[in-house]
XYZ file of C-alpha atoms in Angstrom:
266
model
C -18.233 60.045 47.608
C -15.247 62.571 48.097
C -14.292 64.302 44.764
C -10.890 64.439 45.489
C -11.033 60.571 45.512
C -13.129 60.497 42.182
C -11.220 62.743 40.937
C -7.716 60.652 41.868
C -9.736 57.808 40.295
C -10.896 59.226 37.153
C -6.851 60.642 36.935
C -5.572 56.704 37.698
C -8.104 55.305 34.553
C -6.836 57.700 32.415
C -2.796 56.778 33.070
C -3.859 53.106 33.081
C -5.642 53.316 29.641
C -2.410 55.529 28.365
C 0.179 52.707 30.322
C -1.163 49.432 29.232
C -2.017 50.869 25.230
C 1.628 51.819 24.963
C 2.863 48.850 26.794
C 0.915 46.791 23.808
C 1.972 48.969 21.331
C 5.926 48.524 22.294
C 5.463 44.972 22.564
C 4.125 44.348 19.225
C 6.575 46.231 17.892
C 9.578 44.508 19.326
C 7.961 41.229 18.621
C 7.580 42.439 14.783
C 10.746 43.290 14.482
C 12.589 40.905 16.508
C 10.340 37.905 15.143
C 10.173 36.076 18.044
C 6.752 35.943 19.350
C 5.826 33.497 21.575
C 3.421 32.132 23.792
C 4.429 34.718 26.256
C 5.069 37.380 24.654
C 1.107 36.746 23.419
C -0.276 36.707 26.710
C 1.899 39.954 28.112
C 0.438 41.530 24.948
C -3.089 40.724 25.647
C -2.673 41.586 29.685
C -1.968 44.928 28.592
C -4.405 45.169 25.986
C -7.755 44.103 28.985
C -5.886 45.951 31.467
C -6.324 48.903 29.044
C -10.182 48.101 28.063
C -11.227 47.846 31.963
C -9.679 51.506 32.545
C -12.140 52.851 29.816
C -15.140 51.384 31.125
C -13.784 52.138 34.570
C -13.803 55.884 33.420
C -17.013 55.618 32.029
C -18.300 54.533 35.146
C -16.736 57.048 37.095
C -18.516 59.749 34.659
C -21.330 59.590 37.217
C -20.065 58.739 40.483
C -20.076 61.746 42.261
C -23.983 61.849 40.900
C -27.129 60.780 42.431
C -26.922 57.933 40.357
C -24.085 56.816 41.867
C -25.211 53.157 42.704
C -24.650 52.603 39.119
C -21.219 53.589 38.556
C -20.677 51.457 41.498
C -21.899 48.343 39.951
C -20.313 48.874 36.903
C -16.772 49.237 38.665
C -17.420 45.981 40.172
C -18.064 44.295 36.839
C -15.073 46.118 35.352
C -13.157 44.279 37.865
C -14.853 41.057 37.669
C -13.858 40.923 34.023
C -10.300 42.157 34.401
C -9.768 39.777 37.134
C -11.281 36.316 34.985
C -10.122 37.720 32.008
C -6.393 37.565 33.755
C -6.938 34.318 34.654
C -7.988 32.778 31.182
C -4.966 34.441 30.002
C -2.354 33.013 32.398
C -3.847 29.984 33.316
C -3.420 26.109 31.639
C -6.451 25.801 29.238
C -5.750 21.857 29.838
C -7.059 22.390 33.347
C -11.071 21.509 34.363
C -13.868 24.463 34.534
C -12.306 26.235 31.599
C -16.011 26.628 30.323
C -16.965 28.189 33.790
C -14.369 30.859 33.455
C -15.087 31.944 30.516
C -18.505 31.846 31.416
C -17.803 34.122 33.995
C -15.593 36.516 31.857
C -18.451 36.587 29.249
C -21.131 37.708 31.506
C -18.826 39.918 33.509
C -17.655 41.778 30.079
C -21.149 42.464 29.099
C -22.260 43.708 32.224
C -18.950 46.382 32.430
C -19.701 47.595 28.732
C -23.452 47.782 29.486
C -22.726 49.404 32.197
C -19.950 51.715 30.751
C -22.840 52.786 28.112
C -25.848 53.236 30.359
C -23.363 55.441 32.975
C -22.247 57.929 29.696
C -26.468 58.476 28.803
C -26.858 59.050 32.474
C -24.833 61.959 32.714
C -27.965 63.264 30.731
C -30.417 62.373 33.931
C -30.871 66.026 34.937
C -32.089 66.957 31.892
C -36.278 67.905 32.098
C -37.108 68.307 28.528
C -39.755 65.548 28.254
C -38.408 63.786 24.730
C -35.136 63.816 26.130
C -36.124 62.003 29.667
C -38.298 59.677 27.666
C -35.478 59.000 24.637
C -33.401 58.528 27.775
C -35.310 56.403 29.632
C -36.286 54.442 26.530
C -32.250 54.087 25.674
C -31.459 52.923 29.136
C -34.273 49.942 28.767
C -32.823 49.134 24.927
C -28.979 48.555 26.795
C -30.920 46.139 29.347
C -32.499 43.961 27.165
C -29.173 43.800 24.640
C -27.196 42.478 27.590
C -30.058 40.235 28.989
C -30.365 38.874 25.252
C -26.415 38.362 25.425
C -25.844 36.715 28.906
C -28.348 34.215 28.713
C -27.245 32.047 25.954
C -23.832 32.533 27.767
C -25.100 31.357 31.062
C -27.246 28.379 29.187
C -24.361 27.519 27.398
C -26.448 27.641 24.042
C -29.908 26.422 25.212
C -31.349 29.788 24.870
C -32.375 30.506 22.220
C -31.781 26.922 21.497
C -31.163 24.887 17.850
C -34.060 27.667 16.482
C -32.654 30.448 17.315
C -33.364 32.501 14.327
C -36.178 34.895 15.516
C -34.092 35.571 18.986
C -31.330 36.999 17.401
C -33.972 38.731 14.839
C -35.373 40.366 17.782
C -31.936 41.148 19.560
C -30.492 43.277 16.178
C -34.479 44.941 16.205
C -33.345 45.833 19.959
C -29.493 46.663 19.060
C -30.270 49.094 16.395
C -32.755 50.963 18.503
C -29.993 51.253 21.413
C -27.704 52.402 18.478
C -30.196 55.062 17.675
C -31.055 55.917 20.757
C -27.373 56.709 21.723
C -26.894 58.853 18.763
C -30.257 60.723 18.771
C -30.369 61.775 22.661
C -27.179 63.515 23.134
C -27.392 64.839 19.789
C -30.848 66.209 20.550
C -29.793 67.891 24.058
C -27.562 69.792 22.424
C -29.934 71.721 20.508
C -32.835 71.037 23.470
C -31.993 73.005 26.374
C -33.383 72.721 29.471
C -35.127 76.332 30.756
C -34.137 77.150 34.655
C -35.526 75.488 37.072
C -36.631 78.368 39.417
C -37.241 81.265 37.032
C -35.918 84.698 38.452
C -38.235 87.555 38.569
C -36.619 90.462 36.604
C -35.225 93.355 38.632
C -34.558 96.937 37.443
C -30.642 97.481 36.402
C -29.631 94.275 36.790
C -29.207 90.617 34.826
C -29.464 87.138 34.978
C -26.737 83.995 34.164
C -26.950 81.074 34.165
C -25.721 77.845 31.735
C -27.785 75.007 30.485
C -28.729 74.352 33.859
C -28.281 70.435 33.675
C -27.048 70.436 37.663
C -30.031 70.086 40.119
C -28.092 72.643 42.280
C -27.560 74.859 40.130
C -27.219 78.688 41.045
C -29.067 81.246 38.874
C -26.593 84.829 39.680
C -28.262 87.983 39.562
C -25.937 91.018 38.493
C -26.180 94.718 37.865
C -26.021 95.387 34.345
C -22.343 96.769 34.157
C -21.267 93.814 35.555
C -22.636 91.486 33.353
C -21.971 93.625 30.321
C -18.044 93.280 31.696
C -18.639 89.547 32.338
C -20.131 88.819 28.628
C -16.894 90.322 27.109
C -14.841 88.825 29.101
C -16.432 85.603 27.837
C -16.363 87.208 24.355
C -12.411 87.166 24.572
C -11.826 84.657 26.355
C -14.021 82.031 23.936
C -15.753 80.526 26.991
C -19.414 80.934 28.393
C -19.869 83.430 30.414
C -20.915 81.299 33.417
C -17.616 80.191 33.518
C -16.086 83.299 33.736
C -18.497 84.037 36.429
C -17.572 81.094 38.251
C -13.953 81.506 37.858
C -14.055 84.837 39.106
C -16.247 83.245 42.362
C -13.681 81.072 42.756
C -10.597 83.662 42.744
C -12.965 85.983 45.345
C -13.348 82.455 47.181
C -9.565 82.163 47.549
C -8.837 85.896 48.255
C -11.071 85.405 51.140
C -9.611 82.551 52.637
C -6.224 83.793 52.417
C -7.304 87.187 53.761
C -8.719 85.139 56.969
C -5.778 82.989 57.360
C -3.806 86.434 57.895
């Protein structure tokens, strides 16, 4: 997928979330203080309000679309949609009218799926990582989300008849499952933090000269060997600056990158 689109995207969720969350915010407070609110003013309210909640799963999901894992932040943009979509209908339509129940069937199980999704795409941004408890914590995270919003779209799509009248032990199992997903999305970012990943391709040392490189969580990731003045003038650069030094490095690609074009162009 084009960045530039991703990144128009990713700009568009972030003014929709700001929009529609001050839109809600003004009119609650002109309905507070001019005491009339009405039927109307209720469902403008709450249009702004799901407009604003499918813009933050919608920017979750872009987190990882220009990834490899890109199929996923696709689906969850669909269900983002699904749910802002029935969830606009339910709002504006006549609740006296037939296949109510269907609607909000379809909101229910479109809602889950976006925040499922929404989660599982924010852990993914951890899928380049190769330290083995943080692939499996990952891997074991992802599988926790799954079975939460299995456990929660089936008694929405049975319309009660699963789990059924006994439903005690399902919904024992489902806060077992919940509370491991909590953990799990606590304990794995936390943990590669402090677990970093060593490079992929390890770079024989050379005489008089250094080697950069970040956490390496990119698969493409570029390992830069330098002379030893240069990276002593990078690190304090990085020193004053308060960034890592593979930023500054890249920065100062970047500037070369630019130089170079424009010195072509003339």
């Amino acid at each position: 997928m084009n960045p530039d689109i991703i990144s128009a995207a990713r700009k568009g969720a972030i003014y929709g979330i700001i929009i529609s969350f001050s839109a809600a915010a003004v009119v609650g407070i002109v309905a507070l203080l001019g005491g009339d609110f009405g039927e109307t003013q209720g469902k403008i309210l709450l249009t702004t309000v799901l407009f604003g909640a499918a813009s933050i799963t919608a920017l979750c999901h872009l987190a990882i679309a220009d990834r490899s894992m890109r199929i996923v932040a696709a689906a969850g943009l669909l269900a983002s949609l699904a749910a802002l979509v029935t969830g606009m209908v339910l709002i504006w339509r006549d609740w006296n009218l037939p296949d109510l129940d269907t609607w909000l069937q379809a909101f229910g199980v479109a809602g889950v799926l976006a925040v499922s999704l929404a989660h599982a795409n924010l852990l993914l941004l951890l899928a380049g990582r190769r330290r083995r408890p943080i692939r499996i914590g990952l891997a074991a995270t992802l599988v926790a989300i799954g079975i939460v919003a299995i456990m929660l779209i089936l008694p929405i799509v049975t319309e009660g008849d699963i789990p059924g009248d006994d439903g005690d032990l399902y919904w024992r199992v489902f806060g077992v499952i919940a509370i491991l997903d909590v953990l799990g999305t606590v304990v794995v970012p936390v943990l590669a933090i402090f677990v970093r990943d060593e490079p992929r391709h390890p770079v024989p040392p050379v005489a008089g000269r250094t080697s950069l490189h970040g956490s390496d969580d990119d698969p493409n990731a570029l390992v830069l060997t330098v002379p030893g003045p240069i990276a002593t003038l990078l690190r304090n650069e990085a020193s004053a600056s308060g960034v890592p030094v593979e930023v500054v490095a890249i920065e100062l690609l970047r500037r070369g990158t630019c130089v170079g074009s424009e010195s072509a162009d003339d």
